[in-house]
Coordinates of C-alpha atoms and ligand atoms in Angstrom, one line a residue:
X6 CA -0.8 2.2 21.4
X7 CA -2.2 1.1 18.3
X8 CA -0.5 2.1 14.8
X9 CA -2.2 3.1 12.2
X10 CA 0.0 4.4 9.7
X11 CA 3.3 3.7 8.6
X12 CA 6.1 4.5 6.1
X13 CA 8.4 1.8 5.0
X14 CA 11.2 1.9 1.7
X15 CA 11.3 -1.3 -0.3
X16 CA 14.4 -2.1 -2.6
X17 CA 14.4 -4.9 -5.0
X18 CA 17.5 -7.2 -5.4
X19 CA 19.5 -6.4 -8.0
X20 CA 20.2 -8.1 -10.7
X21 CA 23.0 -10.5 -11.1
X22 CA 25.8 -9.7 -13.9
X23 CA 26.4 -12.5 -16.8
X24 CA 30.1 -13.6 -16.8
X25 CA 32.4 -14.0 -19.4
X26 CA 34.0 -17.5 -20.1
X27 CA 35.5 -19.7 -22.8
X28 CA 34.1 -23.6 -22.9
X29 CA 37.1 -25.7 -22.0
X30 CA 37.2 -29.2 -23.1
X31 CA 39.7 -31.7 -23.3
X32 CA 39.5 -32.1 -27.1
X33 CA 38.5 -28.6 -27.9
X34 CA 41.4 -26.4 -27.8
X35 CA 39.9 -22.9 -28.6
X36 CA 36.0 -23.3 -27.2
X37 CA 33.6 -20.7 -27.7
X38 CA 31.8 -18.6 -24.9
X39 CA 29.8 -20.0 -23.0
X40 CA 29.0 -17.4 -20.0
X41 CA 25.8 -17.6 -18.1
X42 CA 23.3 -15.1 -17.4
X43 CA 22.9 -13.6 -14.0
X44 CA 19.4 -14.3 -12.2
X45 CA 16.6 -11.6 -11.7
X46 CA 16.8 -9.9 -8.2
X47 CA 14.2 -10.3 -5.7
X48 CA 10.8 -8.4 -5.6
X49 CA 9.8 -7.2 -2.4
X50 CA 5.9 -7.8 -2.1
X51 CA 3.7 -7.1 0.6
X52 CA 1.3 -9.9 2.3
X53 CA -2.2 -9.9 4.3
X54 CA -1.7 -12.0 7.7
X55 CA -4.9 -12.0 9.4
X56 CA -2.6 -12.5 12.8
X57 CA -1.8 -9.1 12.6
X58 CA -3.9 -6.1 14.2
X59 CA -2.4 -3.0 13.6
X60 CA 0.7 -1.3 11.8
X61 CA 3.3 -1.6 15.1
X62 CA 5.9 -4.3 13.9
X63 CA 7.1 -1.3 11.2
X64 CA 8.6 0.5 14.0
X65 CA 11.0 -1.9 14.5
X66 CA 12.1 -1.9 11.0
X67 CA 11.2 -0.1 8.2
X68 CA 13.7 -0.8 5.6
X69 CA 12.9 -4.1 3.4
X70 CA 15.5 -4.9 0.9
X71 CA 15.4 -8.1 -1.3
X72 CA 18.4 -10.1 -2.3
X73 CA 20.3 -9.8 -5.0
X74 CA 20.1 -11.6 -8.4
X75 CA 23.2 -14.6 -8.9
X76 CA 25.9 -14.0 -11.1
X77 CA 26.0 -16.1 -14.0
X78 CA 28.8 -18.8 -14.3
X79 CA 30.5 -20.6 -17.1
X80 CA 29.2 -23.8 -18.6
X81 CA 26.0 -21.7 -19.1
X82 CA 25.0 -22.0 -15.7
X83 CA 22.2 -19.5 -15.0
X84 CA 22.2 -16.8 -11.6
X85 CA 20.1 -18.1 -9.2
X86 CA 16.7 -15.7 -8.4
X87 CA 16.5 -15.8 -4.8
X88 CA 12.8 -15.7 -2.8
X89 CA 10.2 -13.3 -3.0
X90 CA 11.1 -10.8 0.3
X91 CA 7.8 -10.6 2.0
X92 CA 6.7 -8.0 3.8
X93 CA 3.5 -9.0 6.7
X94 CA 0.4 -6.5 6.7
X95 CA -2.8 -6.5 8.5
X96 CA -6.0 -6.9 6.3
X97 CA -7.1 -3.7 5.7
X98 CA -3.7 -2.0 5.0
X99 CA -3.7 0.6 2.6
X100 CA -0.8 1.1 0.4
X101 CA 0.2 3.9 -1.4
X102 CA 3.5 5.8 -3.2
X103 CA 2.5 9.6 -3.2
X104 CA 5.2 10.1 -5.7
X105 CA 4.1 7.7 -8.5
X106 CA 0.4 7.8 -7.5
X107 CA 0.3 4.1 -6.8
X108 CA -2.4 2.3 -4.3
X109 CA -3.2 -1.1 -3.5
X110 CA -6.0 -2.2 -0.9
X111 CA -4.8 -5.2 1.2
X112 CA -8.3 -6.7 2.5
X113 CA -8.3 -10.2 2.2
X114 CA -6.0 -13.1 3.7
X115 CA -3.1 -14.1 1.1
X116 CA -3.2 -11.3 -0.8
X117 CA -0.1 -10.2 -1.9
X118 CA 0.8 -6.7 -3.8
X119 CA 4.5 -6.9 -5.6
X120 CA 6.0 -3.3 -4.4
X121 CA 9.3 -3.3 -5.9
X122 CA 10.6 -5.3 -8.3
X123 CA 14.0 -6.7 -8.5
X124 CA 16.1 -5.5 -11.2
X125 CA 16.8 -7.9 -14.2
X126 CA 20.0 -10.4 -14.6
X127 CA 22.7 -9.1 -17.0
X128 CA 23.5 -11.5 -20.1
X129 CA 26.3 -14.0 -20.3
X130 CA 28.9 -13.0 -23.1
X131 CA 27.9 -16.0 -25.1
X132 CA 24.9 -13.6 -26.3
X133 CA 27.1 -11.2 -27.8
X134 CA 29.3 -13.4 -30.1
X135 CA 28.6 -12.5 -33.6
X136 CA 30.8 -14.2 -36.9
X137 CA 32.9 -10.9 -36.7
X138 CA 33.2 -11.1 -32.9
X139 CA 33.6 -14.9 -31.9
X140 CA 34.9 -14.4 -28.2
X141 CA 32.9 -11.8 -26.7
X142 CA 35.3 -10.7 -23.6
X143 CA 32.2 -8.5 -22.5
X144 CA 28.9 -9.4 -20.3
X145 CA 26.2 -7.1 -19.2
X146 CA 25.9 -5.9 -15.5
X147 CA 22.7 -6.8 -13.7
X148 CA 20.1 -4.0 -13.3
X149 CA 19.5 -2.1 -10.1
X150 CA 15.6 -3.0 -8.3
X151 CA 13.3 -1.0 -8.3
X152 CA 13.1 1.5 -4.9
X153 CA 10.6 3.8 -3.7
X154 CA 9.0 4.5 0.2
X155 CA 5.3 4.0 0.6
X156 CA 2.8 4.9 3.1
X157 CA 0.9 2.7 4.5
X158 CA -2.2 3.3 6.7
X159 CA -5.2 0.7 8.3
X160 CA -8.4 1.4 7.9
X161 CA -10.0 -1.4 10.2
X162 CA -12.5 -4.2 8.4
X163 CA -15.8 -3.2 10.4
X164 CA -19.1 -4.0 9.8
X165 CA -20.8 -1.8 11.5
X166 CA -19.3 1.1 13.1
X167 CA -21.0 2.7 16.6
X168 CA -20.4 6.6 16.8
X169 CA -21.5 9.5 18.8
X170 CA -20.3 11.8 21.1
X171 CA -17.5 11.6 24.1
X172 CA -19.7 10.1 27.0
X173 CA -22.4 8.5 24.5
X174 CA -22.1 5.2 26.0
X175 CA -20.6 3.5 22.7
X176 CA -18.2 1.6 24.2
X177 CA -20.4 0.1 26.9
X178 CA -22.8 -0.7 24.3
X179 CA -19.9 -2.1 22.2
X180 CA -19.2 -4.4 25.5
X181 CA -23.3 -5.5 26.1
X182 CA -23.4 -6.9 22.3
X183 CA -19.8 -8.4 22.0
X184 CA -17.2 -10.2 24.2
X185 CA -15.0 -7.2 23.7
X186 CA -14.0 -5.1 26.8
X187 CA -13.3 -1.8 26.1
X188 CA -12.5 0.4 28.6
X189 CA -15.4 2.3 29.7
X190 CA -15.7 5.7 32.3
X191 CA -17.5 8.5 32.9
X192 CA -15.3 11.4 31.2
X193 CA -15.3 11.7 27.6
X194 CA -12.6 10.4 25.2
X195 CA -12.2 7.3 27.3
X196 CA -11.7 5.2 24.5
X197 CA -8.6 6.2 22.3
X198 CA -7.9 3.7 20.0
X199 CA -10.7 1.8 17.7
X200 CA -12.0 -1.7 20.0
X201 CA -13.3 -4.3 17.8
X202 CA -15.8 -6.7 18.2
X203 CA -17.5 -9.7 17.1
X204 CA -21.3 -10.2 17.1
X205 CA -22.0 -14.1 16.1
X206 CA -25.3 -15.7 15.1
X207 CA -25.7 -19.3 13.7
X208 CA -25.4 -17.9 9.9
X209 CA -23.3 -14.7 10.3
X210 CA -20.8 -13.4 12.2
X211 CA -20.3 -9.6 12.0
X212 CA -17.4 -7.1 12.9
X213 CA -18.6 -4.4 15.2
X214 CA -16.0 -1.0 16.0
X215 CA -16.0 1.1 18.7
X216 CA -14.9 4.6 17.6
X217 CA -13.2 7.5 19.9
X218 CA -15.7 10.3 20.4
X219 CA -16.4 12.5 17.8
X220 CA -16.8 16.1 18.4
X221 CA -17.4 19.5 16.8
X222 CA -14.8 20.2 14.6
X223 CA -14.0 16.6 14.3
X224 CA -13.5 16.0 10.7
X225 CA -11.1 19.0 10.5
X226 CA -9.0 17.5 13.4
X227 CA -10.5 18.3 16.1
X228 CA -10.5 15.7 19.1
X229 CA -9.7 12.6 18.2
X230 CA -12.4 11.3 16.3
X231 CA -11.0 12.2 13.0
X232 CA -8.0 10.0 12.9
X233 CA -10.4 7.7 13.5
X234 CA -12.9 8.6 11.0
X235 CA -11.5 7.3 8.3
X236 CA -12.0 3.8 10.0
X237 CA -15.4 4.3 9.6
X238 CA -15.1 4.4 5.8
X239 CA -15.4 0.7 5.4
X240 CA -18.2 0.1 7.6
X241 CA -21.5 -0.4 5.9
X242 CA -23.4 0.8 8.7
X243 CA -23.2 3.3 11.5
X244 CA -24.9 2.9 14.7
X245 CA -25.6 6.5 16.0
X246 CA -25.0 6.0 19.6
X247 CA -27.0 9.1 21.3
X248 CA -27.1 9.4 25.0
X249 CA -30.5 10.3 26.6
X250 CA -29.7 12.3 29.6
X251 CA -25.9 13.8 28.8
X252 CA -24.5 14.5 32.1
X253 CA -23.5 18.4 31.0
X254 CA -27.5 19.0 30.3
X255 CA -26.9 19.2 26.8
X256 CA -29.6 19.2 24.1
X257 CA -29.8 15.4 22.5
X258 CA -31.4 17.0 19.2
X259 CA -27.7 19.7 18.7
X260 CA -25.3 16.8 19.8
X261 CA -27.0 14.4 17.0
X262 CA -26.8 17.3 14.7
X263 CA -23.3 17.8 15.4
X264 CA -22.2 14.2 14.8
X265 CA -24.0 13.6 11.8
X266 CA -22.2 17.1 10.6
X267 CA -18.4 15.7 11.3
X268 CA -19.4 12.6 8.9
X269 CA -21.1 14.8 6.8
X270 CA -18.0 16.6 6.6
X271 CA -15.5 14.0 6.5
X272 CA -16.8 13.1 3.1
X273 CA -16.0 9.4 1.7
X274 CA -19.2 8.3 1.4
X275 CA -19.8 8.7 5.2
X276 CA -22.9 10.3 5.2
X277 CA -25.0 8.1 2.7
X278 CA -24.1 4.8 5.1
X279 CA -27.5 3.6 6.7
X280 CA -27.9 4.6 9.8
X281 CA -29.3 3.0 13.5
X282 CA -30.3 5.6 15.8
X283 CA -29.6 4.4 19.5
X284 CA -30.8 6.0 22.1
X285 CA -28.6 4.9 24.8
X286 CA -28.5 5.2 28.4
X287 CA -32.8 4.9 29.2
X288 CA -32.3 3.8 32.6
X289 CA -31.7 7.2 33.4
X290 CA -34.6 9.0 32.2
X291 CA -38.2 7.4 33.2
X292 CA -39.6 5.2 30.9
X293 CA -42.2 7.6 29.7
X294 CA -39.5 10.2 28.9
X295 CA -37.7 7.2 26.8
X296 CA -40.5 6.4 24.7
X297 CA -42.0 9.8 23.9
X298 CA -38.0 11.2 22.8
X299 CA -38.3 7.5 20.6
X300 CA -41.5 8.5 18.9
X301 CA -40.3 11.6 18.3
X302 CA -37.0 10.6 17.3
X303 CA -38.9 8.5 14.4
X304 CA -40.8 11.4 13.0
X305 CA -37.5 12.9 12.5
X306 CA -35.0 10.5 10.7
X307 CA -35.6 7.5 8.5
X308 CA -33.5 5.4 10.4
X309 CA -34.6 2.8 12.7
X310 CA -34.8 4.3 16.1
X311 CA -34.1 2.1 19.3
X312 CA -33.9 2.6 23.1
X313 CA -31.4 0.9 24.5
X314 CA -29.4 0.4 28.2
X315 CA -26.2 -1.0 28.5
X316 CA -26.8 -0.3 32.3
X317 CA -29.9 -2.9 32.5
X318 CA -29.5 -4.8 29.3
X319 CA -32.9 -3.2 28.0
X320 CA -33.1 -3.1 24.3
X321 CA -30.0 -4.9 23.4
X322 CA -31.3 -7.9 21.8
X323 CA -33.6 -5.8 19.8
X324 CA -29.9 -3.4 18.8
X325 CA -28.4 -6.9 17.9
X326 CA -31.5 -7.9 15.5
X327 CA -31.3 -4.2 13.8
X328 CA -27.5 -4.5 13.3
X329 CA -27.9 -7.6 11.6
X330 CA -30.6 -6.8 9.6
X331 CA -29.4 -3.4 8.6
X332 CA -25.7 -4.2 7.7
X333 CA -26.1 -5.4 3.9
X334 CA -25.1 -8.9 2.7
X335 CA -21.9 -8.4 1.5
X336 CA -20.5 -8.9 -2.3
X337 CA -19.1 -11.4 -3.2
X338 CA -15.5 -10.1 -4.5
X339 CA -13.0 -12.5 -5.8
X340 CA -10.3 -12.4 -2.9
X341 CA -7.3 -13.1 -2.5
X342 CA -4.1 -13.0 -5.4
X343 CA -2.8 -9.7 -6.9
X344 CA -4.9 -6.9 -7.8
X345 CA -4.3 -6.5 -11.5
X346 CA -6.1 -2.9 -11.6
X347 CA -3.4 -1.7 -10.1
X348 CA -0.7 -3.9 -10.9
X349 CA 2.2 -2.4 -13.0
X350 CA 5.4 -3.4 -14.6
X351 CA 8.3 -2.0 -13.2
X352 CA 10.1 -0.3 -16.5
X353 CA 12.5 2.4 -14.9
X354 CA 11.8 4.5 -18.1
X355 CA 10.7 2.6 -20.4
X356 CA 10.2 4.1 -24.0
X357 CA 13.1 4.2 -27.1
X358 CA 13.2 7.8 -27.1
X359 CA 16.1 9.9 -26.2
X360 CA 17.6 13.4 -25.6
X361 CA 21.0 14.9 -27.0
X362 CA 22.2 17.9 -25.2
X363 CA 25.4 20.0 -25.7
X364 CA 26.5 20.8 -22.2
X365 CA 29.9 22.4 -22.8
X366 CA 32.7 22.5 -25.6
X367 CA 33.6 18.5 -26.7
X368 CA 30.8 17.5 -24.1
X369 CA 27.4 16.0 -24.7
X370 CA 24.9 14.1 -22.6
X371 CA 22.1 11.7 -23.7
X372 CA 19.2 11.3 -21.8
X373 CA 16.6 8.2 -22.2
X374 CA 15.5 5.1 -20.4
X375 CA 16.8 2.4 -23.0
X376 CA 20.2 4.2 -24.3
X377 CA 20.9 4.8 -19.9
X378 CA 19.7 1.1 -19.4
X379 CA 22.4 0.2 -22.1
X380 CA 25.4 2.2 -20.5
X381 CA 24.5 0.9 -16.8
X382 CA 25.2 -2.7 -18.0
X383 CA 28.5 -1.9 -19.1
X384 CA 32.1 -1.6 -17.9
X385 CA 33.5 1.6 -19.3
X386 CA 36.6 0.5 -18.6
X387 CA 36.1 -2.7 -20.7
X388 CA 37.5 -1.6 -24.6
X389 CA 35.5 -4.4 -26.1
X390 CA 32.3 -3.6 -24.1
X391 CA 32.6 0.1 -25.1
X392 CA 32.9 -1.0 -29.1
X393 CA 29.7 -2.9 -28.3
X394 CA 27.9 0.1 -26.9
X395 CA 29.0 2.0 -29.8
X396 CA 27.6 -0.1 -32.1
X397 CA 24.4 -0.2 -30.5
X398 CA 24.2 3.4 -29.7
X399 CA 25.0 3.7 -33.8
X400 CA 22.1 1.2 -34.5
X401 CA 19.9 3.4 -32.5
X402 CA 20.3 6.7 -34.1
X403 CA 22.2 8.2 -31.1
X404 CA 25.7 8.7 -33.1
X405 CA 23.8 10.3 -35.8
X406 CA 22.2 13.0 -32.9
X407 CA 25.0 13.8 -31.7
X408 CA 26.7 14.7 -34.8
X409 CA 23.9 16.4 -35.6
X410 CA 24.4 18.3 -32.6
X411 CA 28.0 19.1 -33.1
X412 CA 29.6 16.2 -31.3
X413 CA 33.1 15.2 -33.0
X414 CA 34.7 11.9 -32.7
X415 CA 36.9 11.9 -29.5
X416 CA 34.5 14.3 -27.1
X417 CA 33.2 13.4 -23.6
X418 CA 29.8 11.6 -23.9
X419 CA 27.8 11.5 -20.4
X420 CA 24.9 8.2 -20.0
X421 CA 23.6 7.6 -17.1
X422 CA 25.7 9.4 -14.9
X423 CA 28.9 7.8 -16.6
X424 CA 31.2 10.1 -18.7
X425 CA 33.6 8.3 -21.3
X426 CA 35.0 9.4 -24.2
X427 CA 33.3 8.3 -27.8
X428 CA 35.6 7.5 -30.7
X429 CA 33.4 5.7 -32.8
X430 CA 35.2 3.7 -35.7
Ligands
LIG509 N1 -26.8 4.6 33.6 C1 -26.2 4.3 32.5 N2 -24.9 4.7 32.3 C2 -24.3 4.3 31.2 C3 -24.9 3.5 30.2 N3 -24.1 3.4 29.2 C4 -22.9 4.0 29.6 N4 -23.1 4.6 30.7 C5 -22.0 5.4 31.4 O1 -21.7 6.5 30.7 C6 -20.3 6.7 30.8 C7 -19.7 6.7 29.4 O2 -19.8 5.4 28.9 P1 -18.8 4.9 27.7 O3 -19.3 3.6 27.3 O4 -17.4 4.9 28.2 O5 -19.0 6.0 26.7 P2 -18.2 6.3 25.3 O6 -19.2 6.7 24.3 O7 -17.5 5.0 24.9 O8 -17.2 7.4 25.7 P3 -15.8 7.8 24.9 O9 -15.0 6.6 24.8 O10 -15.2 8.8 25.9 O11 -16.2 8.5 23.7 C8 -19.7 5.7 31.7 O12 -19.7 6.2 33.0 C9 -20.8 4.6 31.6 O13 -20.8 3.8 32.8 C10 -26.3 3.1 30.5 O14 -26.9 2.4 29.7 N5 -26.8 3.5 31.6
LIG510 MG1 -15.6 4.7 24.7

């Protein structure tokens, strides 16, 4: 079965916490602090491996977490970051998080897309010493990463895309041009999963998809064309595969009509992708029959028209020469690396500003990304830590809000989930 689609959940590592510690030397009885930071967590990022075909190794495993930051030590001694987690995708992976509306588009090999970041390293308590406070017994608590799930979904790298009706005779087409060998027979939807293959010539090598029938109704869902439509998206050329003689005696003019309708409807640019006509299957029909439906075929739609057999080989050189001339040269894009369109920090709320809120009698809670960040990196239970937090939540305004808002010195304060009682001095 091939997978097209999958839903992971990243975690970055936490951040490691800062410690607290004294210097201790031999000649220096009372040293100061001297306790190192705790390293960044890991990021989690995912990373184009051109080994890989489809989406399938994320049913085994779904959940990627990155390691954890190191704690600081003493003697200044920083946390270790550990390694970038990554996470393997096939080129053409399509990565998006629903909730926070971002995408990346894996294409080329190498490229990598940071997901999830890992949360920052708490500081060491020699950062807090101050003349009035010269032996911090305090450090700050490493952050959380940054979590979220994302979908993913492949939309195969083809050139050239062949499509048409159950029965059209794409896939045997696909197997005349190509060394691929997709299973071919005569009852529609025979083919169920995209084939791929490779068309070569001395200069240029092209990528060549077989697609699973389309039919009425297709792009709505339908069949099971429209999974695969959206395949089809990156091709930059389709190969209408039309078969001459359809075994149920139906009308060649309606069942082109009817495909071009699903892409029409599908939308993504579908439609205005140049087009080969192929009129497949013209060992079955006399020749006569073959050329008069190809001159009339040529009156009717701008697109080259060609008359092809799979059966006999007749016409496939000439289908070969029109895919290669009709698939445009493509643009040069600078590949590989991280996409900085849609590259972006990881600041879980970022901003100064804050919320005071009264909810019940000698209870308040405060609400904003830097005053939480502040409370998550400290030990309620540590005295000192708390005085620290208080001054800081005095030098940013939030005392002065809560007053405003009634609070009295000795009522329950809730941050970031924590309550603790606030007796600022
Ligand atoms: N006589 C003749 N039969 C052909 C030719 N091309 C395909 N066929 C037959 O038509 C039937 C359908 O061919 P496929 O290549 O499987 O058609 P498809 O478009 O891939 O069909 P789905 O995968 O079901 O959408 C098979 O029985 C083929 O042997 C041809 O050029 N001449
Ligand atoms: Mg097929």
């Amino acid at each position: 079965m091939f997978h097209d689609r999958a839903k992971i959940y990243v975690l970055g590592g936490a951040g490691g916490s800062g410690v607290v510690s004294f210097r201790r030397e031999a000649h220096v009885p009372k040293g100061g602090p001297d306790g190192g930071d705790g390293g960044r967590g890991g990021d989690v990022a995912l990373v184009v491996d051109q080994s890989l075909r489809d989406l399938s190794s994320f049913r085994r495993g779904s959940h990627f977490k990155a390691a954890r930051g190191g704690h600081g030590q003493g003697a200044n001694k920083h946390g270790a970051t550990p390694d970038r987690l990554d996470v393997r995708v096939p080129p053409g992976t399509v990565v998006v998080d629903p909730e926070r509306g971002d995408r990346w588009d894996l294409t080329d090999a190498g490229q990598h897309a940071v997901v999830a970041r890992g949360g920052s390293g708490g500081r060491g308590n020699r950062h807090f010493a101050t003349p009035t406070r010269q032996a911090p017994r305090f450090a700050e608590k490493g952050l959380p990463g940054e979590e979220r799930w994302l979908t993913l979904e492949l939309k195969l790298l083809a050139d050239a895309g062949l499509v048409g009706l159950p029965n059209a005779g794409k896939s045997s087409l696909l197997a005349a041009l190509t060394r691929a060998r997709p299973k071919v027979a005569d009852y529609p939807f025979t083919t169920l999963q995209p084939v791929l293959g490779t068309l070569e010539r001395d200069d240029r090598q092209l990528v060549l998809a077989d697609i699973p029938g389309l039919i009425e109704g297709a792009s709505a869902g339908a069949g099971l064309g429209h999974e695969f439509l959206a395949h089809v998206e990156r091709c930059r050329l389709l190969i209408h595969v039309l078969d001459l003689a359809p075994l149920d005696g139906s009308d060649p003019a309606l069942n082109h009509a009817t495909v071009e309708a699903e892409l029409h409807e599908h939308g993504h640019g579908l439609a205005a992708l140049p087009r080969v006509l192929c009129l497949a299957k013209a060992d079955l029909v006399p020749p006569e029959q073959a050329e008069a439906a190809a001159r009339e075929w040529r009156e009717r739609v701008e697109a080259p028209v060609l008359v092809t057999s799979a059966a006999t080989g007749a016409g496939v050189p000439e289908l070969r020469d029109a895919i290669f001339e009709h698939v445009p040269e493509p643009e040069i894009e600078p590949g590989g690396g991280e996409q900085p369109a849609t590259h972006r920090v990881y600041r879980p709320g970022a901003g100064d500003s804050f919320s005071v809120e009264r909810v019940g009698s000698g209870a308040f809670r405060v609400d904003g990304g830097r005053i939480d960040r502040l409370v998550s990196r400290h030990d309620v239970e540590n005295a000192e830590a708390m005085r620290y937090v208080e001054e800081r939540l005095r030098a940013l305004g939030v005392i002065r809000a809560l007053e405003a808002a009634g609070f009295e010195p000795g009522d329950d304060v809730e941050i970031a989930g924590v309550v603790f009682e606030l007796d600022p001095g």
